[in-house]
PDB file of C-alpha atoms in Angstrom:
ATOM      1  CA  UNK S   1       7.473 -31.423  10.425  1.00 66.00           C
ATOM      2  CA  UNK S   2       6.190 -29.108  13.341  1.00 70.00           C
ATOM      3  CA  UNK S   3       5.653 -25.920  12.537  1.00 74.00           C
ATOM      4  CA  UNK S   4       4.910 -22.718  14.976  1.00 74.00           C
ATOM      5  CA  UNK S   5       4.268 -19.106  13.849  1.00 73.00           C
ATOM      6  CA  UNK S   6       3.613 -16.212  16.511  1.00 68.00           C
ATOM      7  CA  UNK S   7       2.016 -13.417  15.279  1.00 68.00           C
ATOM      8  CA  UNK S   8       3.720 -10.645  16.811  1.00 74.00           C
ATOM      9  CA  UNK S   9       6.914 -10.739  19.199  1.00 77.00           C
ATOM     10  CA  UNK S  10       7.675  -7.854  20.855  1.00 76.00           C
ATOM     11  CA  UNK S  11      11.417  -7.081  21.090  1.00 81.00           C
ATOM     12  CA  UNK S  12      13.095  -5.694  23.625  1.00 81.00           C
ATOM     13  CA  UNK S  13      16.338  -4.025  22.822  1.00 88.00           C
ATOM     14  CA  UNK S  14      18.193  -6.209  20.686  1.00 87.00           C
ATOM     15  CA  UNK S  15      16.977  -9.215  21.684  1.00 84.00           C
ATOM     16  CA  UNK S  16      13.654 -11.326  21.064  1.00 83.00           C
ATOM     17  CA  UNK S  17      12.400 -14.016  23.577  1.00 81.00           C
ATOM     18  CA  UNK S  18      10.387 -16.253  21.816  1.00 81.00           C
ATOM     19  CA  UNK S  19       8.434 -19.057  24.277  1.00 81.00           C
ATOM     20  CA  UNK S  20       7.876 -22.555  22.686  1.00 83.00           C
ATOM     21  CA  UNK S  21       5.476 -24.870  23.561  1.00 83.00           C
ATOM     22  CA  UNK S  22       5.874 -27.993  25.395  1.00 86.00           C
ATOM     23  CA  UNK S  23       4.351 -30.079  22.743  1.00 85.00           C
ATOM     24  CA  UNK S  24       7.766 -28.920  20.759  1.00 83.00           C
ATOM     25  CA  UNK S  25      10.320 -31.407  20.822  1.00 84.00           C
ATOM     26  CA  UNK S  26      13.153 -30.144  18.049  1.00 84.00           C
ATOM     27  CA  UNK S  27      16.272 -29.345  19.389  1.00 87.00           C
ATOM     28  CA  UNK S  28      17.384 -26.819  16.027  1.00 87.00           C
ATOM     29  CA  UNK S  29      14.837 -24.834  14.499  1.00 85.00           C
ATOM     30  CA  UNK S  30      15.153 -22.316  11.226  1.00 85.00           C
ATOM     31  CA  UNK S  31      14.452 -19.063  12.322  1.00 82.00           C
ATOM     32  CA  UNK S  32      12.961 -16.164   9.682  1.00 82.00           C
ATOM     33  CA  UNK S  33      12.529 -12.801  10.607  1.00 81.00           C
ATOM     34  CA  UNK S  34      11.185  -9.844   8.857  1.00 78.00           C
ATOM     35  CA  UNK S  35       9.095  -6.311   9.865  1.00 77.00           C
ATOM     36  CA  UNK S  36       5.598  -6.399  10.782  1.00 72.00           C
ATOM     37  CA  UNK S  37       2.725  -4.562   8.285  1.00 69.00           C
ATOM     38  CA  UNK S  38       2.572  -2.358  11.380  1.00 61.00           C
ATOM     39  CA  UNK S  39       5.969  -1.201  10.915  1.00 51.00           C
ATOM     40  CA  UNK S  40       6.140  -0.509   7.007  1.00 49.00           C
ATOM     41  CA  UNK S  41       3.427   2.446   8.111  1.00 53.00           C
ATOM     42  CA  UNK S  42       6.251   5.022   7.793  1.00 58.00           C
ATOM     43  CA  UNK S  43       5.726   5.501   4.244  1.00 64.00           C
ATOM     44  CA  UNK S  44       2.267   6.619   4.346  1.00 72.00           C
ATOM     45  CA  UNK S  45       1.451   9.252   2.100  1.00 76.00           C
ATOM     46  CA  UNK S  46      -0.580  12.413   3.114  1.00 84.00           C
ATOM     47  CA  UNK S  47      -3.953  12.350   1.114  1.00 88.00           C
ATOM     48  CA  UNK S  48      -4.531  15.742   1.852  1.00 89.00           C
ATOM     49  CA  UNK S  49      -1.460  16.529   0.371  1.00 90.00           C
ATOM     50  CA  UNK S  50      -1.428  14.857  -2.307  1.00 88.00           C
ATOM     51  CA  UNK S  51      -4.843  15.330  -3.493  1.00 90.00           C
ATOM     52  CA  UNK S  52      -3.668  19.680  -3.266  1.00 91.00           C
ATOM     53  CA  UNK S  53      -0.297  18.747  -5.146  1.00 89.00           C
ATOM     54  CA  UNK S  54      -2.756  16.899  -7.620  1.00 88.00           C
ATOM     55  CA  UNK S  55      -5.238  19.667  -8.365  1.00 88.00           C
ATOM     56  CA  UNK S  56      -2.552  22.401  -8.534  1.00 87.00           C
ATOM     57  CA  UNK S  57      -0.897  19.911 -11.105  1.00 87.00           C
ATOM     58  CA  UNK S  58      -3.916  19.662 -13.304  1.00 86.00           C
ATOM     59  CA  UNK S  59      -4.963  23.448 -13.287  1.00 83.00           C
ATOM     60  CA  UNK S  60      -2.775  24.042 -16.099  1.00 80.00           C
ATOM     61  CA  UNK S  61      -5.191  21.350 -18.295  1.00 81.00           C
ATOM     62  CA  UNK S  62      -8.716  22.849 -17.580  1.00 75.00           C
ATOM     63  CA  UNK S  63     -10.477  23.562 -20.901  1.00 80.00           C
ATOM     64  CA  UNK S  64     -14.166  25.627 -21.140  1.00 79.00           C
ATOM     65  CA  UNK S  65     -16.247  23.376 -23.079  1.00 79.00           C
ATOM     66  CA  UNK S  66     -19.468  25.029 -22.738  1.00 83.00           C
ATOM     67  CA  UNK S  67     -19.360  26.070 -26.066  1.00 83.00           C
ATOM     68  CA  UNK S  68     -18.978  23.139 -27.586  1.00 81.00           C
ATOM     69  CA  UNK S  69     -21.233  21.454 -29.916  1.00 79.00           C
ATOM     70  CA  UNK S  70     -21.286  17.431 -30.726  1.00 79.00           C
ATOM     71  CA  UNK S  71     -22.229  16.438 -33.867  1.00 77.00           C
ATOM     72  CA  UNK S  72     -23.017  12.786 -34.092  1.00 78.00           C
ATOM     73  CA  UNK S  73     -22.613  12.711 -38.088  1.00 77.00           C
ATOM     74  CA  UNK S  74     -19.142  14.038 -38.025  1.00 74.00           C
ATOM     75  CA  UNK S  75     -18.065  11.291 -36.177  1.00 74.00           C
ATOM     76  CA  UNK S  76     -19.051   8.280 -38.174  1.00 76.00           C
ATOM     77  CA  UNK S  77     -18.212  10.870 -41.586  1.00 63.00           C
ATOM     78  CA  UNK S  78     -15.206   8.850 -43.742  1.00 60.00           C
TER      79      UNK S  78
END
């Protein structure tokens, strides 16, 4: 089996030229087509963003622990 993978075509409209080889001899081939990474960019997410939406999220949590005293004992105390 002969086997040829491009790794980007460029399309042009709605069609794709893709040039073969002369080494390649079959006369059907299976074609598979899917998105490039490049393309699946349009979900990136705004870090920025998202870090603000984040801290304005976890305001409501902040506690003031200054005042707070461990005590080893109490924790191991059954």
């Amino acid at each position: 089996m002969e086997a040829i993978r491009r790794k980007k075509v460029k399309r042009i409209g709605k069609k794709i030229i893709i040039e073969l080889p002369d080494s390649f001899k079959a006369n059907e081939v299976d074609l598979i087509i899917w998105p490039s990474q490049e393309e699946k960019t349009e979900n990136k997410v705004d870090t920025k963003l998202w870090k603000k939406n984040l801290t304005k999220f976890y305001a409501d949590f902040n506690i003031n622990v200054s005042k707070f005293k461990f005590n080893r004992e109490e924790l191991y105390d059954r």
